[in-house]
mmCIF file of C-alpha atoms and ligand atoms in Angstrom:
data_model
loop_
_atom_site.group_PDB
_atom_site.id
_atom_site.type_symbol
_atom_site.label_atom_id
_atom_site.label_comp_id
_atom_site.label_asym_id
_atom_site.label_seq_id
_atom_site.Cartn_x
_atom_site.Cartn_y
_atom_site.Cartn_z
ATOM 1 C CA MET A 1 -9.153 13.164 21.941
ATOM 2 C CA ALA A 2 -6.259 14.999 20.991
ATOM 3 C CA THR A 3 -6.449 15.612 17.083
ATOM 4 C CA LYS A 4 -2.492 16.850 16.177
ATOM 5 C CA SER A 5 0.771 15.804 17.546
ATOM 6 C CA LEU A 6 2.770 16.000 20.350
ATOM 7 C CA LYS A 7 5.205 17.836 17.750
ATOM 8 C CA LYS A 8 2.699 20.492 16.569
ATOM 9 C CA LEU A 9 0.758 21.070 20.483
ATOM 10 C CA GLY A 10 4.915 21.495 21.234
ATOM 11 C CA ASN A 11 4.544 19.516 23.976
ATOM 12 C CA ASN A 12 8.231 18.460 25.705
ATOM 13 C CA LEU A 13 7.822 14.576 24.943
ATOM 14 C CA ALA A 14 7.545 15.615 21.547
ATOM 15 C CA GLN A 15 11.554 15.194 21.816
ATOM 16 C CA SER A 16 12.976 12.268 22.108
ATOM 17 C CA ASN A 17 15.777 13.126 24.508
ATOM 18 C CA LYS A 18 13.113 14.361 26.552
ATOM 19 C CA GLN A 19 11.193 10.946 26.925
ATOM 20 C CA LEU A 20 14.761 9.066 27.217
ATOM 21 C CA GLU A 21 15.131 11.079 30.536
ATOM 22 C CA ILE A 22 12.118 10.297 32.105
ATOM 23 C CA LEU A 23 13.283 6.283 30.885
ATOM 24 C CA SER A 24 16.296 7.108 32.566
ATOM 25 C CA ASN A 25 15.741 8.661 35.826
ATOM 26 C CA GLY A 26 13.758 8.424 38.176
ATOM 27 C CA ILE A 27 12.415 5.176 39.393
ATOM 28 C CA PHE A 28 15.696 3.584 37.494
ATOM 29 C CA LYS A 29 18.516 5.895 38.229
ATOM 30 C CA SER A 30 17.181 5.523 42.106
ATOM 31 C CA GLY A 31 17.479 1.652 41.535
ATOM 32 C CA LYS A 32 14.011 1.042 42.705
ATOM 33 C CA LEU A 33 13.235 -0.646 39.519
ATOM 34 C CA PRO A 34 16.864 -2.346 37.623
ATOM 35 C CA THR A 35 17.358 -0.582 33.918
ATOM 36 C CA PHE A 36 17.119 -3.375 31.331
ATOM 37 C CA LYS A 37 20.404 -3.581 30.338
ATOM 38 C CA ASP A 38 20.678 -5.077 34.628
ATOM 39 C CA LYS A 39 18.252 -6.818 34.142
ATOM 40 C CA ILE A 40 18.796 -8.719 30.964
ATOM 41 C CA SER A 41 22.780 -9.289 32.298
ATOM 42 C CA GLU A 42 20.794 -11.517 35.394
ATOM 43 C CA THR A 43 20.862 -13.557 32.586
ATOM 44 C CA SER A 44 23.375 -13.125 30.882
ATOM 45 C CA GLN A 45 21.591 -12.081 27.828
ATOM 46 C CA PHE A 46 23.779 -8.364 27.857
ATOM 47 C CA PRO A 47 23.849 -7.289 24.652
ATOM 48 C CA ILE A 48 21.237 -8.739 22.651
ATOM 49 C CA LYS A 49 22.933 -9.331 19.695
ATOM 50 C CA ALA A 50 21.279 -8.993 15.938
ATOM 51 C CA LYS A 51 21.443 -12.258 13.696
ATOM 52 C CA LYS A 52 20.266 -13.123 10.250
ATOM 53 C CA LEU A 53 18.043 -10.328 8.831
ATOM 54 C CA GLU A 54 14.138 -11.676 7.994
ATOM 55 C CA ILE A 55 12.600 -8.798 7.949
ATOM 56 C CA LEU A 56 12.499 -4.988 6.774
ATOM 57 C CA GLN A 57 10.567 -2.760 8.192
ATOM 58 C CA ILE A 58 9.563 0.943 6.275
ATOM 59 C CA ASN A 59 8.499 3.528 7.350
ATOM 60 C CA VAL A 60 7.438 5.435 4.879
ATOM 61 C CA GLY A 61 6.038 8.644 6.331
ATOM 62 C CA TYR A 62 4.626 9.866 9.779
ATOM 63 C CA MET A 63 1.429 11.439 8.431
ATOM 64 C CA CYS A 64 -1.785 10.188 9.172
ATOM 65 C CA ASN A 65 -5.151 10.454 9.340
ATOM 66 C CA GLN A 66 -6.692 9.519 12.903
ATOM 67 C CA VAL A 67 -4.827 11.068 15.932
ATOM 68 C CA CYS A 68 -4.426 7.847 18.413
ATOM 69 C CA ASP A 69 -3.692 7.852 21.990
ATOM 70 C CA HIS A 70 -1.141 5.817 22.317
ATOM 71 C CA CYS A 71 0.536 6.106 19.375
ATOM 72 C CA HIS A 72 4.348 5.473 19.418
ATOM 73 C CA VAL A 73 4.698 7.763 16.021
ATOM 74 C CA ASP A 74 2.610 10.588 16.948
ATOM 75 C CA ALA A 75 1.431 10.006 14.182
ATOM 76 C CA GLY A 76 -1.136 12.909 12.940
ATOM 77 C CA PRO A 77 -2.532 14.956 9.947
ATOM 78 C CA ASP A 78 0.094 17.048 10.830
ATOM 79 C CA ARG A 79 3.326 15.477 10.486
ATOM 80 C CA LYS A 80 5.051 16.365 7.609
ATOM 81 C CA GLU A 81 7.709 13.087 7.720
ATOM 82 C CA ILE A 82 7.129 11.738 4.206
ATOM 83 C CA MET A 83 9.879 9.401 2.273
ATOM 84 C CA THR A 84 11.083 10.373 -1.275
ATOM 85 C CA ARG A 85 10.336 8.124 -4.197
ATOM 86 C CA ASP A 86 14.510 8.843 -3.944
ATOM 87 C CA THR A 87 14.566 6.900 -0.987
ATOM 88 C CA MET A 88 12.351 3.897 -2.034
ATOM 89 C CA ARG A 89 14.500 3.036 -5.101
ATOM 90 C CA GLN A 90 16.739 2.369 -2.267
ATOM 91 C CA CYS A 91 15.125 0.589 -0.384
ATOM 92 C CA LEU A 92 13.963 -1.273 -3.509
ATOM 93 C CA GLU A 93 17.553 -2.176 -3.650
ATOM 94 C CA VAL A 94 18.004 -3.298 -0.402
ATOM 95 C CA ILE A 95 14.893 -5.513 -0.547
ATOM 96 C CA LYS A 96 15.919 -6.755 -4.031
ATOM 97 C CA ASN A 97 19.700 -8.202 -2.768
ATOM 98 C CA SER A 98 19.117 -8.779 0.817
ATOM 99 C CA GLY A 99 18.328 -11.731 2.362
ATOM 100 C CA ALA A 100 15.065 -10.926 4.155
ATOM 101 C CA HIS A 101 11.954 -12.438 3.125
ATOM 102 C CA THR A 102 9.055 -9.567 4.569
ATOM 103 C CA LEU A 103 8.874 -6.539 3.672
ATOM 104 C CA ASP A 104 6.245 -4.886 6.280
ATOM 105 C CA LEU A 105 5.678 -1.082 5.349
ATOM 106 C CA THR A 106 4.357 1.309 8.387
ATOM 107 C CA GLY A 107 3.801 5.085 9.111
ATOM 108 C CA GLY A 108 1.504 6.802 9.686
ATOM 109 C CA ALA A 109 -0.891 5.600 7.726
ATOM 110 C CA PRO A 110 1.318 4.528 4.738
ATOM 111 C CA GLU A 111 -1.101 4.646 2.318
ATOM 112 C CA MET A 112 -0.713 8.492 2.095
ATOM 113 C CA ASN A 113 2.408 8.788 1.176
ATOM 114 C CA PRO A 114 2.174 9.811 -2.521
ATOM 115 C CA ASP A 115 4.024 7.561 -4.021
ATOM 116 C CA PHE A 116 2.897 4.655 -1.760
ATOM 117 C CA ARG A 117 1.059 2.853 -5.231
ATOM 118 C CA TRP A 118 3.915 3.357 -6.977
ATOM 119 C CA PHE A 119 6.226 1.574 -3.755
ATOM 120 C CA VAL A 120 4.206 -1.681 -4.098
ATOM 121 C CA GLU A 121 3.410 -2.047 -7.413
ATOM 122 C CA GLU A 122 7.657 -1.608 -7.720
ATOM 123 C CA ALA A 123 8.341 -4.402 -4.376
ATOM 124 C CA SER A 124 6.228 -6.471 -5.111
ATOM 125 C CA LYS A 125 8.062 -7.243 -8.195
ATOM 126 C CA VAL A 126 11.101 -8.361 -6.065
ATOM 127 C CA GLY A 127 10.525 -11.992 -4.714
ATOM 128 C CA ILE A 128 9.505 -11.275 -1.440
ATOM 129 C CA THR A 129 7.506 -14.087 0.448
ATOM 130 C CA ASP A 130 5.370 -11.931 2.784
ATOM 131 C CA PHE A 131 4.520 -8.293 2.233
ATOM 132 C CA ILE A 132 2.935 -6.337 4.729
ATOM 133 C CA VAL A 133 1.132 -3.547 4.749
ATOM 134 C CA ARG A 134 -0.186 -1.707 8.293
ATOM 135 C CA SER A 135 -3.584 -0.269 7.282
ATOM 136 C CA ASN A 136 -5.832 1.525 9.340
ATOM 137 C CA LEU A 137 -8.876 0.118 7.543
ATOM 138 C CA THR A 138 -10.131 4.259 8.092
ATOM 139 C CA ILE A 139 -7.896 5.292 5.581
ATOM 140 C CA ILE A 140 -10.077 2.848 3.469
ATOM 141 C CA ARG A 141 -13.289 4.692 3.607
ATOM 142 C CA ALA A 142 -11.107 8.212 4.503
ATOM 143 C CA ASN A 143 -11.981 9.675 0.557
ATOM 144 C CA LYS A 144 -13.424 8.034 -2.689
ATOM 145 C CA LYS A 145 -9.481 8.391 -3.630
ATOM 146 C CA TYR A 146 -8.698 5.165 -1.124
ATOM 147 C CA TYR A 147 -11.914 3.495 -1.519
ATOM 148 C CA ASP A 148 -10.117 0.947 -3.918
ATOM 149 C CA LEU A 149 -7.557 -0.159 -2.137
ATOM 150 C CA PRO A 150 -8.737 -3.522 -1.351
ATOM 151 C CA GLU A 151 -8.371 -3.974 -4.663
ATOM 152 C CA PHE A 152 -5.049 -2.352 -5.194
ATOM 153 C CA PHE A 153 -4.196 -5.034 -2.010
ATOM 154 C CA LYS A 154 -5.302 -7.891 -3.728
ATOM 155 C CA LYS A 155 -3.662 -7.600 -7.394
ATOM 156 C CA HIS A 156 -0.585 -6.467 -5.450
ATOM 157 C CA ASN A 157 -1.221 -10.029 -2.339
ATOM 158 C CA VAL A 158 -0.435 -8.079 -0.177
ATOM 159 C CA HIS A 159 -0.601 -8.449 3.707
ATOM 160 C CA VAL A 160 -3.299 -6.432 5.204
ATOM 161 C CA VAL A 161 -2.778 -5.961 9.066
ATOM 162 C CA SER A 162 -4.274 -3.891 10.745
ATOM 163 C CA SER A 163 -5.445 -1.993 14.414
ATOM 164 C CA MET A 164 -8.460 -3.040 16.327
ATOM 165 C CA PRO A 165 -8.280 -2.538 19.983
ATOM 166 C CA HIS A 166 -11.448 -4.053 20.404
ATOM 167 C CA TRP A 167 -14.261 -5.664 19.096
ATOM 168 C CA THR A 168 -16.989 -3.127 20.360
ATOM 169 C CA ARG A 169 -17.502 0.882 19.895
ATOM 170 C CA GLY A 170 -16.560 2.553 23.169
ATOM 171 C CA LYS A 171 -13.653 0.991 23.604
ATOM 172 C CA THR A 172 -12.204 1.280 20.119
ATOM 173 C CA ASP A 173 -13.053 5.204 19.625
ATOM 174 C CA LYS A 174 -11.718 5.966 23.046
ATOM 175 C CA GLN A 175 -8.448 5.083 21.785
ATOM 176 C CA ARG A 176 -8.522 6.061 17.692
ATOM 177 C CA GLY A 177 -11.789 8.677 17.679
ATOM 178 C CA ASP A 178 -15.412 9.037 17.142
ATOM 179 C CA GLY A 179 -16.326 7.144 14.451
ATOM 180 C CA VAL A 180 -13.376 5.082 13.519
ATOM 181 C CA PHE A 181 -15.469 1.870 14.885
ATOM 182 C CA ASP A 182 -18.495 1.943 12.629
ATOM 183 C CA LYS A 183 -15.119 3.439 9.222
ATOM 184 C CA SER A 184 -13.123 0.397 11.319
ATOM 185 C CA ILE A 185 -16.060 -2.256 10.394
ATOM 186 C CA LYS A 186 -17.254 -0.585 6.962
ATOM 187 C CA ALA A 187 -13.424 -1.555 5.723
ATOM 188 C CA LEU A 188 -13.291 -4.672 6.987
ATOM 189 C CA GLN A 189 -16.142 -5.881 5.487
ATOM 190 C CA GLU A 190 -14.688 -4.715 2.135
ATOM 191 C CA LEU A 191 -11.347 -6.344 2.620
ATOM 192 C CA ASN A 192 -13.415 -9.974 3.560
ATOM 193 C CA ALA A 193 -15.489 -8.488 -0.048
ATOM 194 C CA VAL A 194 -12.845 -9.344 -1.820
ATOM 195 C CA GLY A 195 -11.400 -12.068 -0.510
ATOM 196 C CA TYR A 196 -9.595 -10.965 2.740
ATOM 197 C CA GLY A 197 -9.461 -12.765 5.708
ATOM 198 C CA MET A 198 -11.790 -15.073 4.663
ATOM 199 C CA PRO A 199 -11.062 -19.176 6.083
ATOM 200 C CA GLY A 200 -8.462 -20.769 3.738
ATOM 201 C CA SER A 201 -7.515 -17.294 1.242
ATOM 202 C CA ASP A 202 -4.398 -16.764 0.673
ATOM 203 C CA LEU A 203 -5.616 -13.162 1.261
ATOM 204 C CA ARG A 204 -4.358 -12.354 4.248
ATOM 205 C CA LEU A 205 -6.163 -10.308 6.812
ATOM 206 C CA ASP A 206 -4.826 -9.971 10.119
ATOM 207 C CA LEU A 207 -5.616 -7.136 12.978
ATOM 208 C CA VAL A 208 -3.677 -6.185 15.762
ATOM 209 C CA TYR A 209 -4.968 -5.631 19.184
ATOM 210 C CA ASN A 210 -2.911 -3.272 21.711
ATOM 211 C CA PRO A 211 -4.776 -2.393 25.043
ATOM 212 C CA SER A 212 -6.255 0.480 25.743
ATOM 213 C CA GLY A 213 -5.222 2.055 29.357
ATOM 214 C CA ALA A 214 -2.457 0.864 31.442
ATOM 215 C CA PHE A 215 -2.057 -2.754 31.238
ATOM 216 C CA LEU A 216 -0.835 -5.151 29.705
ATOM 217 C CA PRO A 217 -2.295 -7.602 27.129
ATOM 218 C CA GLY A 218 -4.526 -10.675 28.269
ATOM 219 C CA ASP A 219 -3.910 -13.695 26.288
ATOM 220 C CA GLN A 220 -3.510 -13.520 22.661
ATOM 221 C CA VAL A 221 -4.971 -17.295 21.970
ATOM 222 C CA ALA A 222 -8.477 -15.916 23.790
ATOM 223 C CA MET A 223 -8.176 -12.634 23.069
ATOM 224 C CA GLU A 224 -8.387 -13.920 19.447
ATOM 225 C CA LYS A 225 -11.472 -16.730 20.056
ATOM 226 C CA ASP A 226 -13.844 -13.539 21.863
ATOM 227 C CA PHE A 227 -12.456 -11.428 19.024
ATOM 228 C CA LYS A 228 -13.541 -13.543 16.593
ATOM 229 C CA LYS A 229 -16.641 -14.821 17.550
ATOM 230 C CA ALA A 230 -17.909 -11.186 18.353
ATOM 231 C CA LEU A 231 -16.957 -9.722 14.799
ATOM 232 C CA MET A 232 -18.633 -12.649 13.247
ATOM 233 C CA ASP A 233 -21.651 -12.915 15.432
ATOM 234 C CA ASP A 234 -22.372 -8.654 15.912
ATOM 235 C CA PHE A 235 -20.686 -7.678 11.441
ATOM 236 C CA GLY A 236 -20.029 -11.303 10.136
ATOM 237 C CA ILE A 237 -16.500 -10.076 9.446
ATOM 238 C CA GLU A 238 -13.340 -12.832 8.927
ATOM 239 C CA PHE A 239 -9.955 -12.721 10.130
ATOM 240 C CA HIS A 240 -7.435 -14.966 10.093
ATOM 241 C CA ASN A 241 -5.101 -13.962 12.922
ATOM 242 C CA LEU A 242 -4.837 -11.787 16.012
ATOM 243 C CA PHE A 243 -1.403 -9.834 17.302
ATOM 244 C CA ALA A 244 -1.650 -8.692 20.748
ATOM 245 C CA ILE A 245 0.558 -5.757 21.027
ATOM 246 C CA THR A 246 2.207 -3.963 24.254
ATOM 247 C CA ASN A 247 2.180 -0.411 24.686
ATOM 248 C CA LEU A 248 5.543 0.659 24.390
ATOM 249 C CA PRO A 249 5.557 3.857 27.257
ATOM 250 C CA ILE A 250 7.068 6.008 24.815
ATOM 251 C CA ALA A 251 5.817 9.167 22.882
ATOM 252 C CA ARG A 252 1.718 9.610 23.343
ATOM 253 C CA PHE A 253 1.654 6.864 25.615
ATOM 254 C CA LEU A 254 4.093 8.069 27.830
ATOM 255 C CA ASP A 255 2.486 11.145 27.629
ATOM 256 C CA TYR A 256 -0.971 9.475 28.505
ATOM 257 C CA LEU A 257 0.508 7.297 31.608
ATOM 258 C CA ILE A 258 2.560 10.509 33.271
ATOM 259 C CA ALA A 259 -0.932 12.605 32.113
ATOM 260 C CA SER A 260 -2.842 9.488 34.200
ATOM 261 C CA GLU A 261 0.091 9.188 37.122
ATOM 262 C CA ASN A 262 -0.049 6.161 35.851
ATOM 263 C CA TYR A 263 4.111 5.962 34.697
ATOM 264 C CA GLU A 264 5.526 4.299 37.555
ATOM 265 C CA ASP A 265 2.861 1.315 37.823
ATOM 266 C CA TYR A 266 2.896 1.031 34.130
ATOM 267 C CA MET A 267 6.912 0.130 34.295
ATOM 268 C CA TYR A 268 6.346 -2.327 37.831
ATOM 269 C CA SER A 269 3.951 -4.061 35.932
ATOM 270 C CA LEU A 270 6.533 -4.632 33.359
ATOM 271 C CA VAL A 271 8.421 -5.005 34.788
ATOM 272 C CA GLU A 272 7.375 -7.419 37.142
ATOM 273 C CA ALA A 273 6.205 -9.993 33.830
ATOM 274 C CA TYR A 274 9.929 -9.303 32.366
ATOM 275 C CA ASN A 275 10.167 -13.222 30.851
ATOM 276 C CA PRO A 276 14.042 -14.334 29.480
ATOM 277 C CA ALA A 277 12.192 -16.119 27.295
ATOM 278 C CA ALA A 278 11.585 -13.330 25.145
ATOM 279 C CA VAL A 279 14.857 -11.940 25.320
ATOM 280 C CA GLU A 280 15.526 -14.875 22.676
ATOM 281 C CA ASN A 281 12.965 -13.735 20.153
ATOM 282 C CA VAL A 282 12.288 -9.623 20.316
ATOM 283 C CA MET A 283 11.739 -8.415 16.424
ATOM 284 C CA CYS A 284 15.213 -6.482 16.564
ATOM 285 C CA THR A 285 17.586 -9.991 16.885
ATOM 286 C CA ASN A 286 15.215 -10.323 12.880
ATOM 287 C CA THR A 287 14.010 -7.198 11.573
ATOM 288 C CA LEU A 288 15.933 -3.649 10.690
ATOM 289 C CA SER A 289 13.655 -0.736 10.693
ATOM 290 C CA ILE A 290 14.141 2.252 7.763
ATOM 291 C CA SER A 291 12.636 5.625 8.624
ATOM 292 C CA TRP A 292 11.391 8.216 6.017
ATOM 293 C CA ASP A 293 14.488 9.847 5.191
ATOM 294 C CA GLY A 294 16.800 6.526 4.779
ATOM 295 C CA TYR A 295 18.555 6.071 8.271
ATOM 296 C CA LEU A 296 18.526 2.095 9.870
ATOM 297 C CA PHE A 297 16.911 1.247 13.277
ATOM 298 C CA ASP A 298 16.484 -1.874 15.120
ATOM 299 C CA CYS A 299 12.924 -0.814 15.358
ATOM 300 C CA ASP A 300 10.312 1.370 14.474
ATOM 301 C CA PHE A 301 10.797 2.368 18.745
ATOM 302 C CA ASN A 302 14.490 3.356 19.146
ATOM 303 C CA GLN A 303 13.863 5.283 15.494
ATOM 304 C CA MET A 304 10.817 7.236 17.367
ATOM 305 C CA LEU A 305 13.505 7.393 19.697
ATOM 306 C CA GLU A 306 16.194 8.007 17.971
ATOM 307 C CA LEU A 307 18.420 5.675 18.805
ATOM 308 C CA PRO A 308 20.382 4.649 15.390
ATOM 309 C CA VAL A 309 22.124 1.534 14.566
ATOM 310 C CA ASN A 310 24.984 0.997 16.444
ATOM 311 C CA SER A 311 26.890 0.036 12.782
ATOM 312 C CA LYS A 312 28.921 2.011 10.467
ATOM 313 C CA SER A 313 25.935 1.196 8.082
ATOM 314 C CA ARG A 314 23.338 3.256 9.200
ATOM 315 C CA HIS A 315 21.807 4.642 6.548
ATOM 316 C CA ILE A 316 19.925 2.812 3.446
ATOM 317 C CA SER A 317 22.382 4.367 0.922
ATOM 318 C CA GLU A 318 25.468 2.198 2.519
ATOM 319 C CA PHE A 319 22.844 -0.615 3.897
ATOM 320 C CA ASN A 320 25.719 -3.279 4.422
ATOM 321 C CA GLU A 321 23.901 -6.918 5.770
ATOM 322 C CA GLU A 322 27.663 -8.486 6.665
ATOM 323 C CA LEU A 323 28.129 -5.392 8.899
ATOM 324 C CA LEU A 324 24.825 -5.305 10.229
ATOM 325 C CA GLU A 325 24.343 -8.984 11.075
ATOM 326 C CA GLY A 326 25.964 -9.415 14.921
ATOM 327 C CA ARG A 327 25.109 -5.708 15.854
ATOM 328 C CA ASN A 328 24.906 -4.912 19.581
ATOM 329 C CA ILE A 329 21.000 -3.723 19.718
ATOM 330 C CA VAL A 330 20.369 -0.188 21.668
ATOM 331 C CA ILE A 331 18.028 -0.008 24.641
ATOM 332 C CA SER A 332 16.640 1.097 27.014
ATOM 333 C CA GLN A 333 14.159 0.886 29.642
ATOM 334 C CA HIS A 334 11.051 1.638 26.068
ATOM 335 C CA CYS A 335 13.148 -2.759 25.460
ATOM 336 C CA TYR A 336 10.989 -3.672 29.005
ATOM 337 C CA GLY A 337 7.299 -3.507 27.012
ATOM 338 C CA CYS A 338 9.192 -6.283 24.856
ATOM 339 C CA THR A 339 9.630 -8.755 27.211
ATOM 340 C CA ALA A 340 6.410 -8.792 29.437
ATOM 341 C CA GLY A 341 5.211 -11.598 29.473
ATOM 342 C CA ALA A 342 5.104 -13.832 26.383
ATOM 343 C CA GLY A 343 6.246 -10.599 24.671
ATOM 344 C CA SER A 344 5.549 -8.450 22.071
ATOM 345 C CA SER A 345 6.654 -8.074 18.449
ATOM 346 C CA CYS A 346 4.761 -6.683 15.761
ATOM 347 C CA GLN A 347 3.829 -10.273 15.252
ATOM 348 C CA GLY A 348 2.351 -10.346 18.532
ATOM 349 C CA VAL A 349 4.271 -12.764 21.315
ATOM 350 C CA VAL A 350 6.680 -13.856 20.684
ATOM 351 C CA ALA A 351 7.641 -16.409 23.206
HETATM 352 S S1 LIG B 1 -1.408 4.106 16.274
HETATM 353 FE FE1 LIG B 1 -1.700 4.013 13.690
HETATM 354 S S2 LIG B 1 -3.485 4.754 13.416
HETATM 355 FE FE2 LIG B 1 -3.190 5.932 15.441
HETATM 356 S S3 LIG B 1 -1.876 7.866 14.863
HETATM 357 FE FE3 LIG B 1 -0.650 6.099 14.386
HETATM 358 S S4 LIG B 1 -0.168 5.614 13.076
HETATM 359 FE FE4 LIG B 1 -2.477 6.618 12.955
HETATM 360 S S1 LIG B 2 11.919 -1.844 21.755
HETATM 361 FE FE1 LIG B 2 13.185 -2.292 19.739
HETATM 362 S S2 LIG B 2 15.508 -2.747 20.468
HETATM 363 FE FE2 LIG B 2 14.418 -2.571 21.989
HETATM 364 S S3 LIG B 2 14.054 -5.228 22.728
HETATM 365 FE FE3 LIG B 2 12.072 -4.804 21.227
HETATM 366 S S4 LIG B 2 12.248 -3.931 19.764
HETATM 367 FE FE4 LIG B 2 14.600 -4.370 20.265
#
């Protein structure tokens, strides 16, 4: 299990241009597999166009208390990229004035940003309908300064979305690190104790499943049933919904695919599972991703690949919703991860 980010290790794949080179060469350059652009062109779906903005996803920093094998952010304790309060102020202005109904805070572990609580307090006042924080759960048990997070989330009516790759200790710890399962279970019980995830509760608690290897997720509805039964039977835990998310072939998951010699097979399975119906609703069509330093991207994956939005409005300081609407989405072969099977987004399946 890694303890350092690819960036800290000096691994080539920490560089976005190296990742993009891999995704553009080999099986795609030789024509064995169609590029994503060619594939969506077959059904006249190129270019993908941004529709009305509904979700602002803000990445407040890449620092994390974990170093999960599959992480598309290449997050970890050694990452120093952190959003400042000044950039948060600019984000608040945009949240107030844009038409987005959902705010989605992500990271790294967003709670590790020193201004996280200030930002949540301020953002909770601006009339957002759905205010999501992506919490990795273990942060709640990582240090006593985080022990009150369940109460803090409740106070600000935050919708908690948390990764839980499996209901067994072995599979969870394999992907996320030793001890992660036990801490996650304890954190879920604490969230339940303040009302999160309980049947009929407005305090939303959703879990995210992503496969622990080079395979696609199974049926989201069936998996939710299995998760609910196992977590209730074994630990008395309740939650609302399960989102099944496909691992995209970037950053540490790409590194894993290459190291385990699964890269080509995985790309073949993504292309074979391509579903044109999913293209209509890929999350970049209604979401905008904002990086820790205020730049705008079509999604968190494009942020990590340093593929900026195709618009004159490229930074939060020059945010212009009209200019951004209708922009052409920037794509590459990683996008096959969003269109395989029932499709995949930060909110689970899309088709
Ligand atoms: S997957 Fe989430 S919890 Fe794991 S290292 Fe990445 S940001 Fe942290
Ligand atoms: S990876 Fe990003 S840009 Fe590509 S389809 Fe998915 S959400 Fe859209």
